[in-house]
Amino acid sequence: MPVDLFGQALNGLAYGVLLFLLSVGLTLIFGMLDVINLAHGSFYMLGAYAGLSLIAATDNFWLALLAAPLAVGLIGALIERSCLRPLYRRPPLDQVLLTFGFIYLFEDLVKWIWGGRIRSIPPPDLFSGSVSLGGTIIPSYRLFVIVFGLVMAVLLYVLIERTRLGAVIRAGVFDAEMTAGMGINIHRVFTAVFAFGAALGGLSGVIAGPIQSAFPSMGVTILIPALIVVVVGGLGSLKGSLVGSLVIGQAETFGKAWLPDAAMLIIYVVMAGIVLIRPQGLFGRPLK
Amino acid sequence: MMDEVTRRKFIGTAGLAAASAAMGPWVRRAGAQSDPVKVGLVLPYSGVYAVLGESITQGMELVFARENWTVAGRKIEMIKEDDEMKPPVGVRKTEKLIDSDKVDILTGPVHSGILMGMRDKVHNSKTILIVSNAGADAISRERCSKWIFRTSFSNWQPCQPMGGWVAKHVSKDVFLTAPNYQAGKDMMNAFKETYVAAGGKVVAEDYPKLGETDYAPYLTKIRQSGAKAVFAFFSGTDAVNFVKQYDQFGLKQSIKLTGAGFLTEPDVLPAQGKAALGVITGHFYTPVLDNPTNQRFVKEFQAKFGGKMPDGFACQGYDTAEVIVRALKAVNGNTQDKEKLVDVIAKSEFDSPRGRFRFDPKTHNVIQPYVYIREVKEVAGGLNNVPIDKVANVADPGTGCTLPA
Amino acid sequence: MTGLRLAAFALVVVALALFPLGAGNYPVKLLQEILIMGIFAMSLDLLMGYAGMVSFGHSAFFGIGGYVAALALARNPGLVSALLLPALAAGLAALVIGFFSIRVGGVYFIMLTLAFSQMFFAYTFQVSWLGAEDGLVGIPRPRVPGWDLGSLRGFHAYLLVLLALAALVLWRVVRSPFGHVLRGIHENEARMEALGYPVDRYKLVAFVIAGVIAGVAGSLYTQFNGSITPDAFYWQTSGEALLMVIIGGTGTLGGAMLGAAAFILLQSLVSTYTERWMLILGATFILFVLFAPGGIVGALRGRIGLRA
């Protein structure tokens, strides 16, 4: 059977971009707060469900795309302020464990409010068909996801590298104490970064919704690939998150297409390989 | 049939109807004749598959309520246990129902892994089990038992007739796909039996992982393969995502999508919406069947459960309860003589919403009066599976089953 | 203090032993599940509470023990298959996985141990010789001359003996000079290194001991259920053990058992009254992390907020 290389590459790109949107929040949170936010998958899930309800209420995908991440960001801010901040003096393990508890909480909360059934999220009318491109056929929504994701990557880059806010964040990532010593309210920055990361997670959930629908265990399912991307790319690195997710996206897609029996194993092998050979990931800071 | 393993911890209680709370009693109960007849249900009441557990339970309740929960002078008591779709939990709950609650008749489960796990316990304790869903072929084959009956289906049954039919009416170049686990492979093999015999060619086969959310790589392969049709088995969340993405990739127009009935059953059809239009599947039931028993069943079901449309699972529950009620009447409520009860159950015959219901004496599996070939169409009340053809008297081959005559 | 502790321990063991005499089958089975998961959690506590190593992949050894036991018992139902082989297999795996993971340390240790256990999950879920997603079923209990492990009480006694052994082993390890070094590493790794201790080697030994005991717990799980599924390897199994250790109290060993009891009882009993079991568990866990990091034991000792 002839292989549709271009088609599969596009599939991998769409999936990779989705992973990027999810993992960039995770890596930022780690970079700044040294916290592996295991509840990040929950933010993804909350975003998708918030999107579901908003679309059902307003019939407007774009509105949901804007509002749902804001809602999730707010939840993130609340969590950081009330539960995480008291734990900063404690070993980082405690913070990781806290976020682990939130996984259970959020999953059940979602089931309580929206029920346990899988819920379908319609793509916007503008992108509900399929297009022919370069000899292959791809749903127009996935093309939108690719473009959207790459644009977001550029915007994030500009934000982090070229603005004053970004400079503050980068400084905080590099050395939080020094930054606080410079007179910047580091606590507020922490909250903002966590909320921002959460919002990005929620955004990726809304974007993913029309492709894979919404179900209560979706956060748990996507968490492992997101963690793997972050490890491969390098904890705390935006560039690493982008490269890592594109690589993992292609690896998983072509794995499914060519080695279906090994599909599940491939990303773990990649991750194990990276951690063994270059533990800080492709672009992470060298190990302390 | 529903063999997918949910890996999350979901616990819940069904809050339906009059069921006694399932706390393991610390004192053993005596089983006197004036005591209620205890019917145990091992089903998922939490998680994604709770919808199936509910439907099956509702089908049973419809029958018991009609009898006013009393048969042959004895009350009927349903004891529900949530198996969470996990074999260790399901087996443990089964043991509880048999050892602690001392149920007279056991029913369930949804998950074939749980069924296989409970099989020996049921057989060795001589407990009558009426399988109300799980489709593992083995239970009607080498692992059959005279104490085990099945009112639902074997995985083989909805698929085998589809093979010949698809070859004749759709295409002889078919791409097969199902999740990568035993039930998926069994269903595809059953399809191949009659498909290849009718001159069909299997263009390619793909088995994505269970719980896959993104089928894009497989759909692109399907498009490239040159196949003119697809025969697929997916259920639950997988079915929703597969059918939706199949439609999103624009494949429906050029490559006909066919499959096992679970691909478009009412538990997933609402979420699939228009993406499921035109999909052809094989199943022993659809709510639009026009026989009088079904018409009454649908009306009563909707009246009792707030307009909810019954599905194949509800029919399975209904038939399970019918078997129990009729058997109890035939033995005058005597549940102590188990051999007699088994005999009577084996001879069950009645009008079911799916047609004339009988067990195959060779395997204790139901003989499907019909396997309907259905197409998803827009009808009054929304989308539904409309029969366009049928194959009569589909009985599982029962290879390797040696039940005493 | 030690005499009192020993007496309390003996009392608990006696109470556990007498339990089947008064209770019905189902509660006894619940207790047995608690004991098995308790052993698993205790082994994790050795790693977390004493050596300070957070592993999200501890289920790897639980699963290996479980599967090896299943494969071995199906062919040769004896104690070698039931205990020795799973322990050896788990120990070997711990040696390999530990060797690679400990070198990287920190958050990467967490990631790598997680990756390994997930790889096992993916593999066992896939391959048919291990039963794929249904796992291995119909596993007989080991045949020991003069002891009917198939009966509820026989198995109960067997479990208690093994629990006592595991607890004893861990207790001795923790009290030994080796255990003291481990705790030193937990408190200040740099200092221990400066003092000349081969820190990584100590950690590896701890990792292997924990792995072996987790493997035994896994094999007991197989013997208890008569089956094993890929779920044993899934990261949520590791996560649950983590929850048990935290709720019970890290660094206390006994706490892990209490945590196992709390978790399983919560799961089985609370679910009868409310569907929102997961919500309650998550909230409870969060509250413990925030306000009672010493867990139940810490709270009992009146030292809320301090590690044991």
Short mmCIF file of N, CA, C and O in Angstrom, two decimals, chain A residues 30 36 38 82-84 86-87 90-91 93-98 100-109 111-112 220-221 223-224 227-228 231 234-235 260-265 268-269 271-272 275-276 279-281 284-285 287, chain C residues 48 54 56 100-101 103-105 107-112 114-116 118-123 125-126 234-236 238-240 242-243 246 250 263 275-283 285-293 305 307:
data_model
loop_
_atom_site.label_atom_id
_atom_site.label_comp_id
_atom_site.label_asym_id
_atom_site.label_seq_id
_atom_site.Cartn_x
_atom_site.Cartn_y
_atom_site.Cartn_z
N PHE A 30 6.76 24.79 35.32
CA PHE A 30 7.91 24.17 35.95
C PHE A 30 9.09 25.11 35.99
O PHE A 30 9.81 25.23 36.98
N ILE A 36 6.04 20.40 39.07
CA ILE A 36 5.47 19.60 37.99
C ILE A 36 3.98 19.57 38.24
O ILE A 36 3.52 18.89 39.15
N LEU A 38 0.95 18.15 37.93
CA LEU A 38 0.29 16.96 37.43
C LEU A 38 -1.17 17.22 37.11
O LEU A 38 -1.80 16.44 36.39
N SER A 82 -4.22 29.80 46.86
CA SER A 82 -4.70 29.20 48.10
C SER A 82 -3.94 27.95 48.50
O SER A 82 -3.71 27.72 49.68
N CYS A 83 -3.57 27.13 47.53
CA CYS A 83 -2.99 25.83 47.90
C CYS A 83 -1.49 25.71 47.66
O CYS A 83 -0.79 25.07 48.42
N LEU A 84 -1.02 26.33 46.58
CA LEU A 84 0.38 26.14 46.26
C LEU A 84 1.29 27.08 47.05
O LEU A 84 2.36 26.69 47.51
N PRO A 86 1.30 28.32 50.01
CA PRO A 86 1.77 27.91 51.34
C PRO A 86 2.83 26.82 51.27
O PRO A 86 3.54 26.58 52.25
N LEU A 87 2.95 26.17 50.12
CA LEU A 87 3.86 25.04 50.06
C LEU A 87 5.23 25.38 49.51
O LEU A 87 6.09 24.51 49.41
N ARG A 90 8.19 24.32 51.39
CA ARG A 90 8.37 22.89 51.60
C ARG A 90 9.07 22.27 50.40
O ARG A 90 9.17 22.87 49.35
N PRO A 91 9.56 21.05 50.58
CA PRO A 91 10.22 20.40 49.44
C PRO A 91 9.28 20.31 48.24
O PRO A 91 8.07 20.15 48.42
N LEU A 93 8.47 18.10 46.33
CA LEU A 93 7.64 16.90 46.30
C LEU A 93 6.22 17.19 46.77
O LEU A 93 5.26 16.73 46.18
N ASP A 94 6.11 18.00 47.84
CA ASP A 94 4.78 18.28 48.38
C ASP A 94 3.89 18.95 47.34
O ASP A 94 2.69 18.69 47.26
N GLN A 95 4.50 19.84 46.55
CA GLN A 95 3.71 20.55 45.55
C GLN A 95 3.24 19.60 44.47
O GLN A 95 2.09 19.66 44.01
N VAL A 96 4.14 18.70 44.07
CA VAL A 96 3.76 17.71 43.06
C VAL A 96 2.61 16.87 43.58
O VAL A 96 1.63 16.62 42.88
N LEU A 97 2.72 16.45 44.83
CA LEU A 97 1.67 15.61 45.41
C LEU A 97 0.35 16.35 45.49
O LEU A 97 -0.71 15.78 45.25
N LEU A 98 0.43 17.63 45.81
CA LEU A 98 -0.81 18.41 45.87
C LEU A 98 -1.51 18.40 44.52
O LEU A 98 -2.72 18.17 44.43
N PHE A 100 -1.30 16.26 42.31
CA PHE A 100 -1.81 14.92 42.05
C PHE A 100 -3.21 14.74 42.66
O PHE A 100 -4.10 14.14 42.06
N GLY A 101 -3.39 15.30 43.86
CA GLY A 101 -4.70 15.21 44.48
C GLY A 101 -5.77 15.90 43.66
O GLY A 101 -6.92 15.46 43.60
N PHE A 102 -5.36 17.00 43.00
CA PHE A 102 -6.32 17.73 42.20
C PHE A 102 -6.82 16.94 41.01
O PHE A 102 -7.92 17.17 40.50
N ILE A 103 -6.02 16.01 40.52
CA ILE A 103 -6.47 15.18 39.39
C ILE A 103 -7.78 14.48 39.76
O ILE A 103 -8.75 14.51 39.00
N TYR A 104 -7.78 13.83 40.92
CA TYR A 104 -8.97 13.11 41.36
C TYR A 104 -10.15 14.07 41.54
O TYR A 104 -11.28 13.79 41.14
N LEU A 105 -9.85 15.19 42.16
CA LEU A 105 -10.89 16.16 42.46
C LEU A 105 -11.57 16.65 41.19
O LEU A 105 -12.79 16.62 41.07
N PHE A 106 -10.77 17.10 40.24
CA PHE A 106 -11.33 17.67 39.02
C PHE A 106 -12.07 16.66 38.17
O PHE A 106 -13.11 16.95 37.60
N GLU A 107 -11.50 15.44 38.10
CA GLU A 107 -12.16 14.45 37.26
C GLU A 107 -13.56 14.15 37.79
O GLU A 107 -14.52 14.07 37.04
N ASP A 108 -13.68 14.02 39.09
CA ASP A 108 -15.00 13.73 39.65
C ASP A 108 -15.92 14.93 39.54
O ASP A 108 -17.13 14.80 39.34
N LEU A 109 -15.36 16.12 39.69
CA LEU A 109 -16.15 17.34 39.58
C LEU A 109 -16.78 17.43 38.19
O LEU A 109 -17.96 17.74 38.03
N LYS A 111 -17.36 14.96 36.19
CA LYS A 111 -18.40 13.95 36.04
C LYS A 111 -19.69 14.38 36.74
O LYS A 111 -20.78 14.10 36.28
N TRP A 112 -19.53 15.05 37.83
CA TRP A 112 -20.69 15.49 38.61
C TRP A 112 -21.50 16.52 37.83
O TRP A 112 -22.71 16.46 37.75
N VAL A 220 -6.38 12.83 32.17
CA VAL A 220 -5.43 11.79 32.57
C VAL A 220 -4.75 11.19 31.34
O VAL A 220 -3.56 10.90 31.33
N THR A 221 -5.54 11.02 30.27
CA THR A 221 -5.00 10.42 29.05
C THR A 221 -3.93 11.28 28.41
O THR A 221 -2.94 10.77 27.91
N LEU A 223 -2.07 13.56 29.84
CA LEU A 223 -1.01 14.01 30.74
C LEU A 223 0.33 13.38 30.42
O LEU A 223 1.36 14.05 30.37
N ILE A 224 0.32 12.08 30.20
CA ILE A 224 1.58 11.40 29.94
C ILE A 224 2.28 11.93 28.69
O ILE A 224 3.46 12.29 28.74
N LEU A 227 3.80 15.26 29.59
CA LEU A 227 5.00 15.15 30.42
C LEU A 227 6.20 14.72 29.59
O LEU A 227 7.31 15.23 29.76
N ILE A 228 5.93 13.79 28.69
CA ILE A 228 7.03 13.31 27.85
C ILE A 228 7.58 14.42 26.98
O ILE A 228 8.79 14.59 26.86
N VAL A 231 9.73 16.71 29.06
CA VAL A 231 11.02 16.12 29.41
C VAL A 231 11.93 16.09 28.19
O VAL A 231 13.10 16.44 28.27
N GLY A 234 12.88 19.67 27.31
CA GLY A 234 13.65 20.38 28.31
C GLY A 234 12.72 21.20 29.19
O GLY A 234 12.03 22.09 28.73
N LEU A 235 12.72 20.87 30.49
CA LEU A 235 11.82 21.55 31.40
C LEU A 235 12.14 23.04 31.45
O LEU A 235 13.26 23.44 31.69
N PRO A 260 2.07 -0.32 14.04
CA PRO A 260 0.90 -0.20 14.92
C PRO A 260 1.03 -0.96 16.23
O PRO A 260 0.55 -0.48 17.24
N ASP A 261 1.70 -2.09 16.23
CA ASP A 261 1.80 -2.82 17.49
C ASP A 261 2.67 -2.11 18.50
O ASP A 261 2.52 -2.28 19.69
N ALA A 262 3.61 -1.31 17.99
CA ALA A 262 4.51 -0.64 18.92
C ALA A 262 4.05 0.77 19.24
O ALA A 262 4.71 1.50 19.95
N ALA A 263 2.87 1.12 18.71
CA ALA A 263 2.42 2.50 18.84
C ALA A 263 2.46 3.00 20.27
O ALA A 263 2.87 4.12 20.55
N MET A 264 2.02 2.14 21.19
CA MET A 264 1.97 2.60 22.57
C MET A 264 3.36 2.79 23.16
O MET A 264 3.58 3.65 23.98
N LEU A 265 4.28 1.97 22.73
CA LEU A 265 5.59 1.98 23.36
C LEU A 265 6.48 3.13 22.91
O LEU A 265 7.32 3.61 23.65
N TYR A 268 7.39 6.28 24.94
CA TYR A 268 8.11 6.00 26.18
C TYR A 268 9.57 5.70 25.89
O TYR A 268 10.46 6.12 26.64
N VAL A 269 9.78 4.99 24.81
CA VAL A 269 11.16 4.67 24.44
C VAL A 269 11.92 5.94 24.11
O VAL A 269 13.07 6.13 24.53
N MET A 271 11.29 8.92 25.21
CA MET A 271 11.56 9.66 26.46
C MET A 271 12.68 9.03 27.25
O MET A 271 13.58 9.72 27.73
N ALA A 272 12.63 7.70 27.39
CA ALA A 272 13.67 7.03 28.16
C ALA A 272 15.03 7.32 27.52
O ALA A 272 16.01 7.60 28.20
N VAL A 275 16.20 10.86 28.34
CA VAL A 275 16.60 11.04 29.73
C VAL A 275 17.93 10.36 30.01
O VAL A 275 18.75 10.83 30.79
N LEU A 276 18.16 9.25 29.31
CA LEU A 276 19.41 8.55 29.54
C LEU A 276 20.60 9.27 28.90
O LEU A 276 21.67 9.35 29.47
N PRO A 279 19.75 14.13 29.83
CA PRO A 279 18.63 14.23 30.77
C PRO A 279 17.96 15.60 30.81
O PRO A 279 16.79 15.68 31.11
N GLN A 280 18.69 16.64 30.48
CA GLN A 280 18.04 17.94 30.57
C GLN A 280 17.17 18.21 29.34
O GLN A 280 16.60 19.27 29.20
N GLY A 281 17.07 17.22 28.47
CA GLY A 281 16.23 17.42 27.30
C GLY A 281 16.97 18.19 26.23
O GLY A 281 18.13 18.55 26.38
N GLY A 284 16.82 22.14 27.60
CA GLY A 284 16.64 22.51 29.00
C GLY A 284 17.94 23.01 29.61
O GLY A 284 19.01 22.85 29.05
N ARG A 285 17.80 23.56 30.81
CA ARG A 285 19.02 24.00 31.47
C ARG A 285 19.72 22.74 31.96
O ARG A 285 19.08 21.77 32.35
N LEU A 287 21.49 20.04 34.25
CA LEU A 287 21.07 19.61 35.59
C LEU A 287 21.83 20.36 36.67
O LEU A 287 23.03 20.55 36.57
N MET C 48 10.39 6.61 49.78
CA MET C 48 10.01 8.01 49.91
C MET C 48 10.33 8.58 51.27
O MET C 48 10.90 9.65 51.40
N VAL C 54 11.33 10.01 45.34
CA VAL C 54 9.93 9.97 44.90
C VAL C 54 9.83 9.20 43.59
O VAL C 54 10.31 9.64 42.56
N PHE C 56 7.42 7.56 40.76
CA PHE C 56 6.08 7.43 40.21
C PHE C 56 5.98 6.15 39.39
O PHE C 56 5.02 5.95 38.67
N PHE C 100 19.76 3.21 36.08
CA PHE C 100 19.65 4.31 35.13
C PHE C 100 18.95 5.54 35.71
O PHE C 100 19.28 6.67 35.39
N SER C 101 17.98 5.28 36.59
CA SER C 101 17.18 6.41 37.05
C SER C 101 17.86 7.21 38.14
O SER C 101 17.71 8.43 38.21
N ARG C 103 20.96 7.80 38.59
CA ARG C 103 22.01 8.68 38.09
C ARG C 103 21.50 10.07 37.78
O ARG C 103 22.20 11.05 37.97
N VAL C 104 20.28 10.13 37.24
CA VAL C 104 19.80 11.45 36.82
C VAL C 104 19.15 12.22 37.95
O VAL C 104 19.18 13.43 37.99
N GLY C 105 18.53 11.51 38.85
CA GLY C 105 18.03 12.17 40.05
C GLY C 105 16.96 13.21 39.83
O GLY C 105 16.57 13.50 38.71
N VAL C 107 13.83 15.55 39.42
CA VAL C 107 12.57 15.41 38.72
C VAL C 107 12.70 14.40 37.57
O VAL C 107 11.74 13.75 37.18
N TYR C 108 13.93 14.25 37.07
CA TYR C 108 14.13 13.30 35.98
C TYR C 108 14.01 11.87 36.48
O TYR C 108 13.63 10.97 35.73
N PHE C 109 14.33 11.67 37.74
CA PHE C 109 14.14 10.35 38.34
C PHE C 109 12.66 9.99 38.29
O PHE C 109 12.29 8.88 37.93
N ILE C 110 11.84 10.96 38.67
CA ILE C 110 10.39 10.75 38.63
C ILE C 110 9.96 10.39 37.22
O ILE C 110 9.22 9.44 36.99
N MET C 111 10.43 11.16 36.26
CA MET C 111 10.02 10.95 34.87
C MET C 111 10.47 9.60 34.34
O MET C 111 9.71 8.90 33.67
N LEU C 112 11.70 9.24 34.64
CA LEU C 112 12.22 8.02 34.08
C LEU C 112 11.55 6.80 34.70
O LEU C 112 11.18 5.85 33.99
N LEU C 114 8.63 6.71 35.87
CA LEU C 114 7.29 6.71 35.28
C LEU C 114 7.33 6.09 33.89
O LEU C 114 6.50 5.25 33.53
N ALA C 115 8.31 6.51 33.10
CA ALA C 115 8.40 6.00 31.73
C ALA C 115 8.56 4.49 31.72
O ALA C 115 7.92 3.79 30.94
N PHE C 116 9.41 3.98 32.60
CA PHE C 116 9.63 2.54 32.62
C PHE C 116 8.36 1.77 32.96
O PHE C 116 8.01 0.80 32.31
N GLN C 118 5.33 2.72 32.56
CA GLN C 118 4.39 2.85 31.45
C GLN C 118 4.78 1.95 30.29
O GLN C 118 3.92 1.45 29.57
N MET C 119 6.07 1.75 30.09
CA MET C 119 6.50 0.86 29.02
C MET C 119 6.03 -0.56 29.31
O MET C 119 5.56 -1.25 28.41
N PHE C 120 6.17 -0.97 30.56
CA PHE C 120 5.67 -2.29 30.93
C PHE C 120 4.16 -2.37 30.69
O PHE C 120 3.64 -3.37 30.19
N PHE C 121 3.47 -1.31 31.05
CA PHE C 121 2.03 -1.28 30.85
C PHE C 121 1.69 -1.46 29.37
O PHE C 121 0.87 -2.30 28.99
N ALA C 122 2.35 -0.64 28.55
CA ALA C 122 2.06 -0.70 27.13
C ALA C 122 2.35 -2.08 26.57
O ALA C 122 1.57 -2.63 25.78
N TYR C 123 3.44 -2.67 27.00
CA TYR C 123 3.82 -3.98 26.48
C TYR C 123 2.81 -5.06 26.89
O TYR C 123 2.32 -5.82 26.06
N PHE C 125 -0.18 -4.73 27.84
CA PHE C 125 -1.51 -4.45 27.31
C PHE C 125 -1.63 -4.98 25.89
O PHE C 125 -2.71 -5.34 25.42
N GLN C 126 -0.52 -5.03 25.21
CA GLN C 126 -0.50 -5.32 23.79
C GLN C 126 -0.38 -6.81 23.46
O GLN C 126 -1.08 -7.32 22.61
N TYR C 234 -0.04 0.35 35.66
CA TYR C 234 -0.44 1.70 35.27
C TYR C 234 -0.02 2.72 36.30
O TYR C 234 0.05 2.43 37.49
N TRP C 235 0.24 3.94 35.85
CA TRP C 235 0.80 4.93 36.76
C TRP C 235 -0.16 5.28 37.89
O TRP C 235 0.27 5.72 38.95
N GLN C 236 -1.45 5.03 37.69
CA GLN C 236 -2.35 5.33 38.79
C GLN C 236 -2.20 4.34 39.94
O GLN C 236 -2.53 4.66 41.07
N SER C 238 0.75 3.33 40.92
CA SER C 238 1.81 3.99 41.66
C SER C 238 1.25 5.16 42.44
O SER C 238 1.60 5.38 43.60
N GLY C 239 0.39 5.92 41.78
CA GLY C 239 -0.18 7.09 42.41
C GLY C 239 -0.97 6.74 43.66
O GLY C 239 -0.93 7.44 44.67
N GLU C 240 -1.71 5.63 43.57
CA GLU C 240 -2.51 5.23 44.73
C GLU C 240 -1.63 4.86 45.90
O GLU C 240 -1.93 5.20 47.05
N LEU C 242 1.22 6.07 46.47
CA LEU C 242 1.71 7.36 46.95
C LEU C 242 0.69 7.99 47.90
O LEU C 242 1.03 8.49 48.97
N LEU C 243 -0.57 7.95 47.47
CA LEU C 243 -1.64 8.50 48.30
C LEU C 243 -1.68 7.80 49.65
O LEU C 243 -1.83 8.43 50.69
N ILE C 246 1.20 8.93 51.87
CA ILE C 246 1.04 10.30 52.36
C ILE C 246 -0.05 10.37 53.41
O ILE C 246 0.12 11.00 54.45
N THR C 250 4.34 9.61 55.82
CA THR C 250 5.61 9.14 55.26
C THR C 250 6.61 8.89 56.35
O THR C 250 6.63 9.55 57.36
N PHE C 263 -7.54 4.24 52.34
CA PHE C 263 -7.85 4.34 50.93
C PHE C 263 -8.87 3.29 50.51
O PHE C 263 -9.89 3.61 49.88
N GLU C 275 -21.75 8.77 45.31
CA GLU C 275 -21.00 8.52 44.08
C GLU C 275 -19.72 9.31 44.06
O GLU C 275 -18.83 9.05 43.28
N ARG C 276 -19.62 10.33 44.92
CA ARG C 276 -18.54 11.28 44.79
C ARG C 276 -17.30 10.84 45.56
O ARG C 276 -16.62 11.63 46.21
N TRP C 277 -16.98 9.56 45.46
CA TRP C 277 -15.85 9.03 46.21
C TRP C 277 -14.53 9.69 45.82
O TRP C 277 -13.72 10.03 46.64
N MET C 278 -14.35 9.85 44.48
CA MET C 278 -13.08 10.40 44.00
C MET C 278 -12.90 11.83 44.48
O MET C 278 -11.79 12.26 44.80
N LEU C 279 -13.99 12.55 44.51
CA LEU C 279 -13.94 13.94 44.96
C LEU C 279 -13.47 13.99 46.41
O LEU C 279 -12.58 14.76 46.77
N ILE C 280 -14.07 13.12 47.21
CA ILE C 280 -13.72 13.09 48.62
C ILE C 280 -12.26 12.69 48.80
O ILE C 280 -11.54 13.29 49.59
N LEU C 281 -11.83 11.71 48.05
CA LEU C 281 -10.44 11.27 48.16
C LEU C 281 -9.48 12.39 47.78
O LEU C 281 -8.53 12.68 48.49
N GLY C 282 -9.77 13.02 46.64
CA GLY C 282 -8.90 14.10 46.19
C GLY C 282 -8.84 15.22 47.22
O GLY C 282 -7.76 15.71 47.56
N ALA C 283 -10.01 15.60 47.71
CA ALA C 283 -10.05 16.70 48.68
C ALA C 283 -9.32 16.31 49.96
O ALA C 283 -8.56 17.09 50.52
N PHE C 285 -6.93 14.16 50.31
CA PHE C 285 -5.51 14.14 50.05
C PHE C 285 -4.93 15.54 50.05
O PHE C 285 -3.90 15.81 50.66
N ILE C 286 -5.62 16.45 49.38
CA ILE C 286 -5.14 17.83 49.32
C ILE C 286 -5.05 18.42 50.73
O ILE C 286 -4.06 19.07 51.10
N LEU C 287 -6.08 18.16 51.52
CA LEU C 287 -6.07 18.69 52.88
C LEU C 287 -4.91 18.12 53.69
O LEU C 287 -4.27 18.83 54.46
N PHE C 288 -4.65 16.81 53.49
CA PHE C 288 -3.54 16.20 54.21
C PHE C 288 -2.22 16.85 53.81
O PHE C 288 -1.38 17.16 54.65
N VAL C 289 -2.04 17.04 52.51
CA VAL C 289 -0.78 17.62 52.05
C VAL C 289 -0.61 19.02 52.63
O VAL C 289 0.48 19.41 53.06
N LEU C 290 -1.70 19.76 52.65
CA LEU C 290 -1.60 21.13 53.12
C LEU C 290 -1.42 21.23 54.64
O LEU C 290 -0.60 21.99 55.13
N PHE C 291 -2.23 20.46 55.36
CA PHE C 291 -2.29 20.68 56.80
C PHE C 291 -1.74 19.55 57.65
O PHE C 291 -1.46 19.74 58.82
N ALA C 292 -1.63 18.38 57.07
CA ALA C 292 -1.15 17.26 57.89
C ALA C 292 -0.17 16.41 57.11
O ALA C 292 -0.43 15.24 56.84
N PRO C 293 0.96 16.98 56.76
CA PRO C 293 1.90 16.22 55.95
C PRO C 293 2.48 15.02 56.69
O PRO C 293 3.07 14.15 56.08
N GLY C 305 2.26 18.60 60.95
CA GLY C 305 3.09 19.58 60.29
C GLY C 305 4.56 19.20 60.29
O GLY C 305 5.36 19.78 59.60
N ARG C 307 7.53 16.10 59.90
CA ARG C 307 7.72 14.74 59.41
C ARG C 307 8.16 13.85 60.56
O ARG C 307 8.84 14.28 61.45
#
